[in-house]
Short mmCIF file of C-alpha atoms and ligand atoms in Angstrom, two decimals:
data_model
loop_
_atom_site.label_atom_id
_atom_site.label_comp_id
_atom_site.label_asym_id
_atom_site.label_seq_id
_atom_site.Cartn_x
_atom_site.Cartn_y
_atom_site.Cartn_z
CA MET A 1 -30.64 23.09 12.29
CA ALA A 2 -32.87 26.15 12.53
CA SER A 3 -33.09 27.13 16.12
CA TYR A 4 -36.75 28.29 16.05
CA GLN A 5 -39.92 26.32 15.71
CA TYR A 6 -43.44 27.72 15.70
CA ILE A 7 -46.21 25.18 16.29
CA THR A 8 -49.87 25.97 16.15
CA THR A 9 -53.10 23.96 16.55
CA SER A 10 -56.25 25.17 14.93
CA ILE A 11 -58.36 27.26 17.26
CA SER A 12 -61.53 25.52 18.48
CA TYR A 13 -64.93 26.85 17.82
CA LEU A 14 -66.76 27.65 20.99
CA ASN A 15 -70.05 26.11 19.93
CA GLY A 16 -69.87 23.14 22.25
CA SER A 17 -67.72 21.12 24.63
CA ALA A 18 -64.15 20.06 24.01
CA HIS A 19 -64.07 16.66 22.37
CA LEU A 20 -61.60 14.01 21.35
CA GLY A 21 -60.75 15.81 18.06
CA HIS A 22 -59.57 18.85 20.01
CA ALA A 23 -57.62 16.70 22.43
CA TYR A 24 -55.97 14.85 19.56
CA GLU A 25 -54.59 17.90 17.88
CA LEU A 26 -53.32 19.40 21.07
CA ILE A 27 -51.54 16.17 22.09
CA ALA A 28 -49.86 15.82 18.66
CA ALA A 29 -48.74 19.45 18.71
CA ASP A 30 -47.54 19.14 22.33
CA ALA A 31 -45.47 16.03 21.52
CA MET A 32 -43.81 17.94 18.68
CA ALA A 33 -43.18 21.01 20.80
CA ARG A 34 -41.67 18.94 23.60
CA PHE A 35 -39.42 17.09 21.14
CA TRP A 36 -38.09 20.29 19.60
CA ARG A 37 -37.48 21.85 23.00
CA LEU A 38 -35.56 18.71 23.88
CA CYS A 39 -33.44 19.28 20.79
CA GLY A 40 -32.62 22.77 22.10
CA LYS A 41 -34.84 24.76 19.69
CA ASN A 42 -36.65 27.89 20.76
CA VAL A 43 -40.27 26.77 20.49
CA LYS A 44 -43.43 28.77 20.47
CA PHE A 45 -46.46 26.63 20.80
CA LEU A 46 -49.83 28.29 20.27
CA THR A 47 -53.42 27.06 20.82
CA GLY A 48 -56.65 28.83 21.53
CA THR A 49 -60.31 29.42 20.72
CA ASP A 50 -62.24 30.74 17.74
CA GLU A 51 -64.94 32.85 19.28
CA HIS A 52 -66.75 34.72 16.55
CA GLY A 53 -69.13 33.88 13.71
CA SER A 54 -72.60 32.46 13.18
CA LYS A 55 -71.97 29.12 14.76
CA VAL A 56 -70.83 30.59 18.07
CA GLN A 57 -73.48 33.31 17.98
CA LYS A 58 -76.13 30.61 17.49
CA ALA A 59 -74.67 28.51 20.33
CA ALA A 60 -74.87 31.53 22.68
CA GLN A 61 -78.43 32.22 21.56
CA ASP A 62 -79.46 28.66 22.20
CA ARG A 63 -78.18 29.05 25.77
CA GLY A 64 -79.96 32.43 26.05
CA MET A 65 -76.66 34.12 26.80
CA PRO A 66 -74.90 37.19 25.39
CA PRO A 67 -72.14 35.83 23.14
CA ILE A 68 -69.36 37.42 25.18
CA ASN A 69 -70.50 35.70 28.40
CA HIS A 70 -70.86 32.40 26.55
CA VAL A 71 -67.31 32.52 25.12
CA ASP A 72 -65.77 33.84 28.31
CA GLU A 73 -67.16 30.79 30.10
CA LEU A 74 -66.61 28.09 27.45
CA SER A 75 -63.05 29.18 26.54
CA GLN A 76 -62.07 28.19 30.07
CA GLU A 77 -62.98 24.57 29.33
CA PHE A 78 -60.41 24.56 26.57
CA VAL A 79 -57.77 26.09 28.81
CA ARG A 80 -58.57 23.32 31.27
CA LEU A 81 -58.25 20.74 28.49
CA GLY A 82 -54.71 21.84 27.99
CA HIS A 83 -53.95 21.44 31.70
CA ILE A 84 -55.33 17.98 32.02
CA LEU A 85 -53.59 16.75 28.91
CA ASN A 86 -50.33 18.08 30.19
CA SER A 87 -49.93 20.40 27.28
CA THR A 88 -47.07 22.84 27.32
CA ALA A 89 -48.56 25.55 25.06
CA ASP A 90 -46.81 28.82 25.52
CA ASP A 91 -49.80 31.03 24.56
CA PHE A 92 -53.53 30.64 24.52
CA ILE A 93 -55.20 32.99 22.07
CA ARG A 94 -58.85 34.01 22.07
CA THR A 95 -60.12 35.81 18.97
CA THR A 96 -62.13 38.19 21.23
CA GLN A 97 -58.94 39.53 22.78
CA PRO A 98 -58.05 43.15 21.91
CA ARG A 99 -54.64 42.07 20.55
CA HIS A 100 -56.42 39.84 18.04
CA ILE A 101 -59.11 42.28 17.02
CA GLN A 102 -56.40 44.79 16.34
CA ALA A 103 -54.39 42.36 14.20
CA ALA A 104 -57.41 41.13 12.22
CA GLN A 105 -58.39 44.73 11.45
CA ALA A 106 -54.81 45.56 10.51
CA LEU A 107 -54.68 42.66 8.04
CA TRP A 108 -57.93 43.81 6.53
CA GLN A 109 -56.69 47.34 6.28
CA GLU A 110 -53.42 46.17 4.52
CA LEU A 111 -55.49 44.10 2.09
CA GLU A 112 -57.67 47.04 1.36
CA ASP A 113 -54.72 49.44 0.97
CA ARG A 114 -53.26 47.11 -1.56
CA GLY A 115 -56.41 46.96 -3.63
CA GLN A 116 -57.24 43.42 -2.71
CA ILE A 117 -60.76 44.05 -1.39
CA TYR A 118 -63.86 45.38 -3.16
CA LEU A 119 -67.50 45.81 -2.28
CA GLY A 120 -70.04 43.63 -4.01
CA ASN A 121 -73.15 41.52 -3.40
CA TYR A 122 -73.09 37.97 -2.37
CA ALA A 123 -76.01 35.66 -3.43
CA GLY A 124 -75.31 32.05 -2.67
CA TRP A 125 -75.33 29.35 -0.03
CA TYR A 126 -73.74 29.41 3.42
CA SER A 127 -73.24 26.53 5.80
CA ILE A 128 -73.22 27.58 9.41
CA ARG A 129 -71.76 24.27 10.56
CA ASP A 130 -68.79 24.71 8.11
CA GLU A 131 -68.71 28.50 8.32
CA ALA A 132 -68.30 28.30 4.56
CA PHE A 133 -69.81 29.83 1.41
CA TYR A 134 -70.84 27.43 -1.32
CA HIS A 135 -71.84 27.89 -4.95
CA GLU A 136 -74.91 26.25 -6.38
CA SER A 137 -72.67 23.88 -8.29
CA ASP A 138 -70.96 22.76 -5.05
CA LEU A 139 -74.18 21.37 -3.59
CA VAL A 140 -74.93 17.67 -3.40
CA ASP A 141 -78.65 16.81 -2.97
CA GLY A 142 -79.28 20.25 -1.55
CA LEU A 143 -76.48 19.96 1.06
CA ALA A 144 -72.97 21.24 1.28
CA PRO A 145 -70.40 18.79 -0.12
CA THR A 146 -69.48 18.05 3.53
CA GLY A 147 -73.10 16.96 4.17
CA THR A 148 -74.05 19.97 6.29
CA ALA A 149 -77.21 22.08 5.84
CA VAL A 150 -76.97 25.32 3.88
CA GLU A 151 -79.03 28.44 3.88
CA TRP A 152 -79.50 31.00 1.10
CA VAL A 153 -77.71 34.22 1.79
CA GLU A 154 -78.03 37.48 -0.16
CA GLU A 155 -76.31 40.50 1.22
CA PRO A 156 -73.85 43.26 0.37
CA CYS A 157 -70.43 42.14 1.28
CA TYR A 158 -66.70 42.72 0.67
CA PHE A 159 -64.83 40.33 -1.53
CA PHE A 160 -61.13 39.40 -1.52
CA ARG A 161 -59.58 39.02 -4.92
CA LEU A 162 -58.75 35.35 -4.44
CA SER A 163 -58.94 34.75 -8.22
CA HIS A 164 -55.74 36.83 -8.70
CA TRP A 165 -53.80 34.44 -6.52
CA GLN A 166 -54.55 31.20 -8.44
CA GLN A 167 -51.32 31.22 -10.41
CA PRO A 168 -49.07 32.53 -7.57
CA LEU A 169 -50.41 29.80 -5.36
CA LEU A 170 -49.68 27.09 -7.96
CA ASP A 171 -46.19 28.52 -8.48
CA TYR A 172 -45.61 28.60 -4.73
CA TYR A 173 -46.63 24.97 -4.29
CA GLN A 174 -44.61 23.84 -7.19
CA ALA A 175 -41.58 25.43 -5.63
CA HIS A 176 -42.47 24.11 -2.13
CA PRO A 177 -43.77 20.61 -2.51
CA ASP A 178 -43.33 19.92 1.23
CA ALA A 179 -45.41 22.84 2.26
CA ILE A 180 -48.40 20.58 2.71
CA LEU A 181 -48.33 17.13 4.24
CA PRO A 182 -49.30 14.34 3.91
CA LYS A 183 -48.80 14.20 0.18
CA GLU A 184 -52.48 13.38 -0.56
CA ARG A 185 -53.45 16.72 1.07
CA PHE A 186 -50.98 18.50 -1.15
CA ASN A 187 -52.53 16.92 -4.21
CA GLU A 188 -56.03 17.75 -2.92
CA THR A 189 -55.10 21.40 -2.53
CA LEU A 190 -53.56 21.54 -5.97
CA SER A 191 -56.55 20.06 -7.72
CA PHE A 192 -58.80 22.47 -5.87
CA ILE A 193 -56.75 25.43 -7.04
CA LYS A 194 -56.60 24.14 -10.55
CA GLN A 195 -60.37 24.01 -10.75
CA GLY A 196 -60.25 27.81 -10.63
CA LEU A 197 -60.59 30.21 -7.66
CA ALA A 198 -63.48 32.65 -7.48
CA ASP A 199 -63.21 35.79 -5.37
CA LEU A 200 -64.05 35.15 -1.73
CA ALA A 201 -66.70 36.85 0.32
CA ILE A 202 -65.08 38.12 3.46
CA SER A 203 -67.66 40.11 5.30
CA ARG A 204 -71.15 39.58 6.62
CA THR A 205 -73.96 42.06 7.35
CA LYS A 206 -76.51 39.55 8.49
CA ILE A 207 -74.61 38.67 11.60
CA THR A 208 -73.25 40.98 14.25
CA TRP A 209 -70.92 38.73 16.26
CA GLY A 210 -67.57 39.34 14.68
CA VAL A 211 -64.72 41.80 14.24
CA PRO A 212 -66.08 45.07 12.70
CA VAL A 213 -64.69 45.80 9.28
CA PRO A 214 -62.42 48.88 9.61
CA GLY A 215 -64.34 51.98 8.51
CA HIS A 216 -67.54 50.00 7.74
CA PRO A 217 -68.90 48.79 11.07
CA GLU A 218 -72.20 47.60 9.53
CA HIS A 219 -70.05 44.69 8.23
CA VAL A 220 -68.29 42.19 10.40
CA MET A 221 -65.37 40.12 9.10
CA TYR A 222 -66.06 36.60 7.82
CA VAL A 223 -65.07 34.34 10.64
CA TRP A 224 -62.30 32.59 8.70
CA ILE A 225 -60.27 35.69 7.79
CA ASP A 226 -60.57 36.71 11.46
CA ALA A 227 -59.62 33.26 12.76
CA LEU A 228 -56.67 32.60 10.48
CA THR A 229 -55.05 35.80 11.51
CA ASN A 230 -54.60 34.36 15.00
CA TYR A 231 -51.44 32.68 13.90
CA ILE A 232 -49.72 36.01 13.31
CA THR A 233 -51.51 37.90 16.07
CA ALA A 234 -49.58 35.71 18.60
CA LEU A 235 -46.29 36.78 16.95
CA GLY A 236 -46.98 40.43 17.44
CA TYR A 237 -48.46 41.32 14.00
CA PRO A 238 -49.14 44.05 12.81
CA ASP A 239 -45.71 44.89 14.16
CA ARG A 240 -43.63 43.10 11.52
CA GLN A 241 -40.46 44.10 13.32
CA ASN A 242 -41.56 42.17 16.36
CA GLN A 243 -38.74 39.74 17.16
CA ASP A 244 -41.17 36.80 17.54
CA PHE A 245 -42.56 37.52 14.11
CA ILE A 246 -39.14 37.65 12.57
CA ASN A 247 -37.80 34.52 14.28
CA TYR A 248 -40.85 32.26 14.33
CA TRP A 249 -42.93 32.94 11.28
CA PRO A 250 -40.41 31.44 8.87
CA GLU A 251 -40.47 28.22 10.84
CA SER A 252 -44.24 27.90 11.09
CA LEU A 253 -46.07 24.63 11.36
CA HIS A 254 -49.91 24.66 11.42
CA LEU A 255 -51.37 21.39 12.64
CA ILE A 256 -54.98 21.08 11.52
CA GLY A 257 -57.68 18.49 10.73
CA LYS A 258 -58.26 17.48 7.19
CA ASP A 259 -61.66 19.15 7.05
CA ILE A 260 -60.16 22.60 7.24
CA LEU A 261 -57.38 22.09 4.73
CA ARG A 262 -58.59 24.52 2.05
CA PHE A 263 -58.87 27.41 4.49
CA HIS A 264 -55.24 26.87 5.46
CA THR A 265 -53.71 25.94 2.11
CA VAL A 266 -55.61 28.24 -0.23
CA PHE A 267 -57.27 31.18 1.55
CA TRP A 268 -54.59 31.79 4.23
CA PRO A 269 -51.56 31.75 1.93
CA ALA A 270 -53.43 34.02 -0.51
CA PHE A 271 -54.18 36.56 2.21
CA LEU A 272 -50.59 36.48 3.32
CA MET A 273 -49.08 36.71 -0.18
CA ALA A 274 -51.43 39.61 -0.84
CA VAL A 275 -49.81 41.60 1.97
CA GLY A 276 -46.31 40.39 1.24
CA ILE A 277 -45.95 37.85 4.01
CA GLN A 278 -44.62 34.41 3.08
CA PRO A 279 -47.08 31.52 3.49
CA PRO A 280 -46.70 29.09 6.45
CA LYS A 281 -43.70 26.77 6.01
CA ARG A 282 -45.83 23.68 6.63
CA VAL A 283 -49.45 22.77 7.00
CA PHE A 284 -49.97 19.23 8.28
CA ALA A 285 -53.48 17.85 8.16
CA HIS A 286 -54.30 15.04 10.53
CA GLY A 287 -57.10 12.51 10.13
CA TRP A 288 -60.39 12.19 11.93
CA TRP A 289 -61.47 9.93 14.75
CA THR A 290 -64.65 7.95 14.70
CA ILE A 291 -66.01 6.36 17.85
CA GLN A 292 -66.61 2.63 17.56
CA GLY A 293 -66.94 3.01 13.83
CA GLN A 294 -69.40 6.04 13.96
CA LYS A 295 -68.91 9.64 13.23
CA MET A 296 -68.71 11.61 16.52
CA SER A 297 -71.80 13.74 16.71
CA LYS A 298 -73.92 15.58 19.18
CA SER A 299 -77.10 14.08 17.91
CA LEU A 300 -75.75 10.52 18.32
CA GLY A 301 -74.50 11.45 21.74
CA ASN A 302 -71.49 9.26 21.18
CA GLY A 303 -68.88 11.97 21.87
CA VAL A 304 -66.07 10.84 24.10
CA SER A 305 -65.15 13.44 26.76
CA PRO A 306 -61.35 13.88 26.97
CA PHE A 307 -61.93 14.93 30.60
CA GLU A 308 -63.46 11.61 31.44
CA LEU A 309 -60.76 9.69 29.52
CA VAL A 310 -57.98 11.34 31.41
CA GLU A 311 -59.77 10.86 34.72
CA LYS A 312 -60.14 7.19 33.94
CA TYR A 313 -56.80 6.33 32.34
CA GLY A 314 -54.43 9.25 33.01
CA SER A 315 -53.02 11.71 30.55
CA ASP A 316 -50.07 9.56 29.43
CA ALA A 317 -52.31 6.65 28.42
CA VAL A 318 -54.59 8.95 26.41
CA ARG A 319 -51.67 10.70 24.80
CA TYR A 320 -50.00 7.40 23.92
CA PHE A 321 -53.06 5.75 22.53
CA LEU A 322 -54.02 8.61 20.25
CA MET A 323 -50.45 8.94 18.91
CA ARG A 324 -49.85 5.23 18.52
CA GLU A 325 -53.06 3.87 17.16
CA VAL A 326 -52.85 5.46 13.69
CA ARG A 327 -50.54 7.50 11.60
CA LEU A 328 -51.18 11.20 12.12
CA GLY A 329 -52.52 11.74 8.61
CA SER A 330 -54.88 8.75 8.73
CA ASP A 331 -58.31 8.34 10.28
CA GLY A 332 -58.61 6.39 13.42
CA ASP A 333 -61.31 4.64 15.43
CA PHE A 334 -61.56 5.07 19.16
CA SER A 335 -62.76 2.43 21.53
CA HIS A 336 -62.04 1.91 25.19
CA GLU A 337 -61.14 -1.66 24.44
CA ALA A 338 -58.45 -0.67 21.99
CA LEU A 339 -56.99 1.89 24.41
CA ILE A 340 -56.89 -0.63 27.25
CA ARG A 341 -55.35 -3.29 25.01
CA ARG A 342 -52.57 -0.97 23.90
CA TYR A 343 -52.02 0.39 27.37
CA ASN A 344 -51.66 -3.12 28.84
CA GLN A 345 -49.62 -4.65 26.06
CA GLU A 346 -47.26 -1.80 25.22
CA LEU A 347 -47.10 0.58 28.12
CA ALA A 348 -47.54 -1.87 31.03
CA ASN A 349 -45.92 -4.97 29.46
CA THR A 350 -43.30 -3.89 26.91
CA PHE A 351 -42.12 -0.71 28.61
CA GLY A 352 -43.26 -0.83 32.24
CA ASN A 353 -42.41 -4.43 32.93
CA LEU A 354 -39.00 -4.21 31.40
CA ALA A 355 -38.16 -1.17 33.59
CA GLN A 356 -39.56 -2.90 36.70
CA ARG A 357 -37.82 -6.18 36.12
CA VAL A 358 -34.46 -4.55 35.59
CA LEU A 359 -34.72 -2.06 38.45
CA ALA A 360 -36.36 -4.29 40.97
CA PHE A 361 -33.73 -6.97 40.32
CA ILE A 362 -30.89 -4.47 40.88
CA ASP A 363 -32.62 -3.15 43.96
CA GLN A 364 -33.40 -6.57 45.42
CA PHE A 365 -30.32 -8.60 44.69
CA LEU A 366 -27.64 -6.02 44.20
CA LYS A 367 -28.77 -3.39 46.75
CA GLY A 368 -29.11 -0.83 43.96
CA GLN A 369 -25.41 -1.15 43.09
CA LEU A 370 -24.06 -1.87 39.59
CA ASP A 371 -20.36 -1.60 40.31
CA GLY A 372 -18.03 -4.14 38.92
CA GLN A 373 -16.50 -5.22 35.64
CA ASP A 374 -18.02 -3.68 32.61
CA ASN A 375 -16.87 -5.76 29.58
CA VAL A 376 -19.13 -5.38 26.60
CA GLU A 377 -18.83 -8.50 24.47
CA ASP A 378 -22.32 -9.16 23.21
CA PRO A 379 -23.31 -7.01 20.17
CA ASP A 380 -26.81 -6.67 21.58
CA GLU A 381 -25.29 -4.77 24.50
CA THR A 382 -23.55 -2.41 22.22
CA VAL A 383 -26.81 -1.87 20.46
CA LEU A 384 -28.58 -1.10 23.73
CA ARG A 385 -25.90 1.38 24.74
CA THR A 386 -25.63 3.24 21.43
CA TRP A 387 -29.27 2.96 20.31
CA GLY A 388 -30.34 6.34 21.62
CA GLN A 389 -27.61 8.26 19.85
CA VAL A 390 -27.85 6.20 16.67
CA THR A 391 -31.58 6.65 16.56
CA LEU A 392 -31.83 10.30 17.39
CA PRO A 393 -31.07 11.50 13.76
CA LEU A 394 -33.79 9.12 12.46
CA LEU A 395 -36.34 10.31 15.05
CA THR A 396 -35.47 13.89 14.13
CA GLN A 397 -36.12 13.19 10.51
CA LEU A 398 -39.47 11.66 11.35
CA MET A 399 -40.45 14.64 13.48
CA GLU A 400 -39.44 16.98 10.65
CA ARG A 401 -42.30 15.32 8.76
CA GLN A 402 -44.61 15.19 11.73
CA ASP A 403 -44.44 11.39 11.65
CA THR A 404 -45.23 10.93 15.33
CA TYR A 405 -46.42 7.40 14.65
CA GLY A 406 -43.16 6.37 12.98
CA TYR A 407 -41.29 7.85 15.90
CA LEU A 408 -43.15 5.74 18.48
CA ASP A 409 -42.85 2.68 16.27
CA LEU A 410 -39.04 2.90 16.19
CA ILE A 411 -38.90 3.16 19.95
CA PHE A 412 -41.31 0.35 20.69
CA SER A 413 -39.62 -2.01 18.32
CA GLN A 414 -36.38 -1.50 20.23
CA LEU A 415 -38.20 -1.88 23.54
CA GLN A 416 -39.31 -5.32 22.36
CA SER A 417 -35.73 -6.23 21.42
CA ALA A 418 -34.62 -5.07 24.87
CA ASN A 419 -37.15 -7.38 26.48
CA ALA A 420 -35.81 -10.24 24.41
CA TYR A 421 -32.30 -9.40 25.56
CA MET A 422 -33.35 -9.31 29.18
CA ALA A 423 -34.86 -12.82 28.86
CA ARG A 424 -31.69 -14.09 27.22
CA LEU A 425 -29.44 -12.43 29.81
CA ALA A 426 -31.49 -14.05 32.62
CA PRO A 427 -29.64 -12.25 35.47
CA TRP A 428 -31.65 -14.38 37.98
CA GLU A 429 -29.57 -17.37 36.72
CA LEU A 430 -26.31 -15.54 36.47
CA ARG A 431 -26.36 -14.22 40.02
CA LYS A 432 -26.21 -17.78 41.31
CA GLN A 433 -23.09 -18.57 39.29
CA GLY A 434 -19.36 -17.71 39.54
CA SER A 435 -17.67 -14.30 39.23
CA GLU A 436 -17.44 -14.41 35.43
CA ALA A 437 -21.15 -14.85 35.24
CA LYS A 438 -21.62 -12.02 37.68
CA ASP A 439 -19.54 -9.73 35.43
CA ARG A 440 -21.76 -10.72 32.55
CA MET A 441 -24.76 -9.88 34.66
CA ILE A 442 -23.40 -6.47 35.68
CA THR A 443 -22.48 -5.58 32.08
CA GLY A 444 -25.85 -6.65 30.79
CA LEU A 445 -27.76 -4.77 33.49
CA ARG A 446 -25.70 -1.60 32.89
CA SER A 447 -26.56 -1.81 29.20
CA LEU A 448 -30.20 -2.14 30.05
CA VAL A 449 -30.05 0.81 32.49
CA ILE A 450 -28.51 2.98 29.79
CA PHE A 451 -31.15 1.90 27.38
CA LEU A 452 -34.00 2.55 29.80
CA LYS A 453 -32.75 6.04 30.45
CA ASP A 454 -32.45 6.76 26.74
CA ALA A 455 -35.96 5.35 26.08
CA ALA A 456 -37.33 7.53 28.86
CA ILE A 457 -35.69 10.66 27.45
CA LEU A 458 -36.89 9.97 23.88
CA LEU A 459 -40.39 9.00 25.00
CA SER A 460 -40.74 12.05 27.26
CA PRO A 461 -42.47 14.16 24.53
CA PHE A 462 -45.27 11.60 24.30
CA ILE A 463 -45.64 10.23 27.87
CA PRO A 464 -43.94 12.92 29.95
CA LYS A 465 -45.18 11.72 33.32
CA ALA A 466 -44.08 8.14 32.98
CA ALA A 467 -40.71 9.24 31.51
CA GLU A 468 -40.17 11.54 34.46
CA ARG A 469 -41.02 8.79 36.91
CA LEU A 470 -38.61 6.41 35.31
CA LEU A 471 -35.79 8.96 35.31
CA GLN A 472 -36.54 9.56 39.01
CA SER A 473 -36.33 5.79 39.75
CA LEU A 474 -33.01 5.78 37.94
CA GLY A 475 -31.90 8.79 39.92
CA THR A 476 -30.53 10.60 36.81
CA GLY A 477 -31.75 14.11 37.83
CA THR A 478 -32.78 16.11 34.78
CA ALA A 479 -31.56 14.28 31.72
CA GLY A 480 -31.52 15.46 28.19
CA LEU A 481 -30.30 14.41 24.74
CA GLN A 482 -26.73 15.19 25.71
CA ASP A 483 -26.97 12.26 28.12
CA LEU A 484 -27.95 9.65 25.58
CA GLY A 485 -25.55 6.65 25.84
CA LEU A 486 -24.21 7.60 29.27
CA PHE A 487 -24.50 5.43 32.30
CA MET A 488 -26.37 7.37 34.90
CA TYR A 489 -27.73 5.46 37.79
CA ASN A 490 -28.18 6.68 41.35
CA PRO A 491 -31.42 5.31 42.76
CA SER A 492 -32.62 6.66 46.07
CA SER A 493 -35.53 4.28 46.67
CA ALA A 494 -36.98 1.03 45.53
CA PRO A 495 -38.62 1.32 42.03
CA SER A 496 -42.36 1.31 41.71
CA PRO A 497 -44.23 0.05 38.62
CA LEU A 498 -44.61 2.74 35.89
CA PHE A 499 -48.04 1.58 34.81
CA GLN A 500 -50.73 -0.34 36.75
CA LYS A 501 -52.37 -2.83 34.41
CA LEU A 502 -55.95 -2.09 33.52
CA GLU A 503 -58.62 -4.71 33.64
CA GLU A 504 -59.74 -5.77 30.16
CA ARG A 505 -63.49 -5.93 29.68
CA ALA A 506 -64.94 -9.28 28.58
N1 MSP B 601 -62.43 27.09 14.35
C1 MSP B 601 -62.02 26.25 13.29
C2 MSP B 601 -60.55 26.31 13.09
C3 MSP B 601 -59.96 27.66 12.85
S1 MSP B 601 -58.25 27.62 12.71
C4 MSP B 601 -57.82 29.15 12.25
C5 MSP B 601 -62.45 24.86 13.55
N2 MSP B 601 -62.81 24.52 14.81
S2 MSP B 601 -63.37 23.11 15.31
O1 MSP B 601 -63.55 23.28 16.74
O2 MSP B 601 -64.48 22.73 14.53
O3 MSP B 601 -62.25 22.06 15.07
C6 MSP B 601 -61.00 22.17 15.64
C7 MSP B 601 -60.09 21.03 15.16
O4 MSP B 601 -60.59 19.81 15.61
C8 MSP B 601 -60.03 20.90 13.63
O5 MSP B 601 -58.67 20.81 13.20
C9 MSP B 601 -60.77 19.67 13.28
O6 MSP B 601 -60.28 18.97 12.20
C10 MSP B 601 -60.51 18.87 14.57
N3 MSP B 601 -61.55 17.82 14.74
C11 MSP B 601 -62.85 17.96 14.86
N4 MSP B 601 -63.44 16.79 14.94
C12 MSP B 601 -62.45 15.77 14.83
C13 MSP B 601 -62.51 14.42 14.92
N5 MSP B 601 -63.59 13.68 14.96
N6 MSP B 601 -61.27 13.77 14.82
C14 MSP B 601 -60.10 14.46 14.74
N7 MSP B 601 -60.08 15.79 14.67
C15 MSP B 601 -61.26 16.46 14.56
O7 MSP B 601 -62.54 24.07 12.62
#
């Protein structure tokens, strides 16, 4: 197994507050980063903010603020989002940082030195909302294909020879069919490339809020070439001998939303190939959330603040719901009712109750002691004791394909089986019977204690706080994958419920 893993989220535009979509991506990336750290990999997990371009410039103007003051202030909200979600990102990049401006200009210079850039005139449409250029033939009823408004732009600008990279991109994807997941996004990328790639405008003269083009400061870099570079800025580019660049770039995973697929699977690999850097190993595009069936939008005022959600339900509940409700590549619909239902049924009942029933019983009736005969006879007990070790390779395979949903599904179906086993064991009956029954009880409870520990370890990437509390109740100290299947039980106090049930609204 490769011992390095680089995980990035997209960087958020600073044109408004942090919303559920931003939280979603950060949570998914964090669960992956935590899992790979648990497996002993060296992980670098990057997130940050995209601070240049027309959209951000306009947002600053609307607030009557100089763009730099606007982004200095708003980027802090995204840093805070990471804190409240319990994200373990190793680096937070801002595209206005000197390290990034230097990297973006270096990439430009390399492209120019290799004859990949030429000066021309752009005459076409531009959508500020999408920060994207569109041809006349792309428009649908006068709007961008994404439904956003476009404006006519005519200006001298530099172009990147994207057309040269059509065939190399097709060849690359043919040789690397897993470079883009889910599969439908791979197919979408391929059909886009096959339609033909025109050269790409990569500078603007009508706006000033951007990275100056080296040697031509009347141009600023198109925000996407600037933004995409962030992924290598954080690895020390332009120093290609930087150890982080050498170790992490070959193991890169970009987690993005499906709306920004083309930028990551066409433009970005083309820029990289053009300077002799290999494309990212994997781009995974997640789906979009609606709110009670509607698109989240500022004008509808239906945005859900991740800050309010965490305040109300706690970070574990929000993390769990978003990861559990839909597969990562699919679209999801958010409602408080659905979150509360899942929280109560799965976290509080299936997981929390099992832990509480087992631990409270041992505390109350056995004074926290599980000494005695340990004769495993029942195959269900063997399953509970070996489940963690047996399942780890499957979970690893799922995580290799960013299937966070499948990961949780496997664990929760075993939690249900464990609940059924506890009901069948009925230790409250056995304790009243003779010594043979007591041995059965001890053996059964030990099996459950092993299973609970293993479930806590394996769930820790998703619900780190609850997992930590359960391990504390068990008194395991810090436990990792090497402890799967071991009996570790040394409680120092009476257990307390992992999750308080929430009231369901009528
Ligand atoms: N700045 C660009 C990304 C540059 S990466 C080099 C951008 N920013 S964004 O703030 O508009 O979006 C950030 C991420 O949030 C994107 O991956 C986007 O898909 C995601 N989401 C925005 N709204 C979303 C939902 N409603 N649901 C899920 N994710 C969504 O694009």
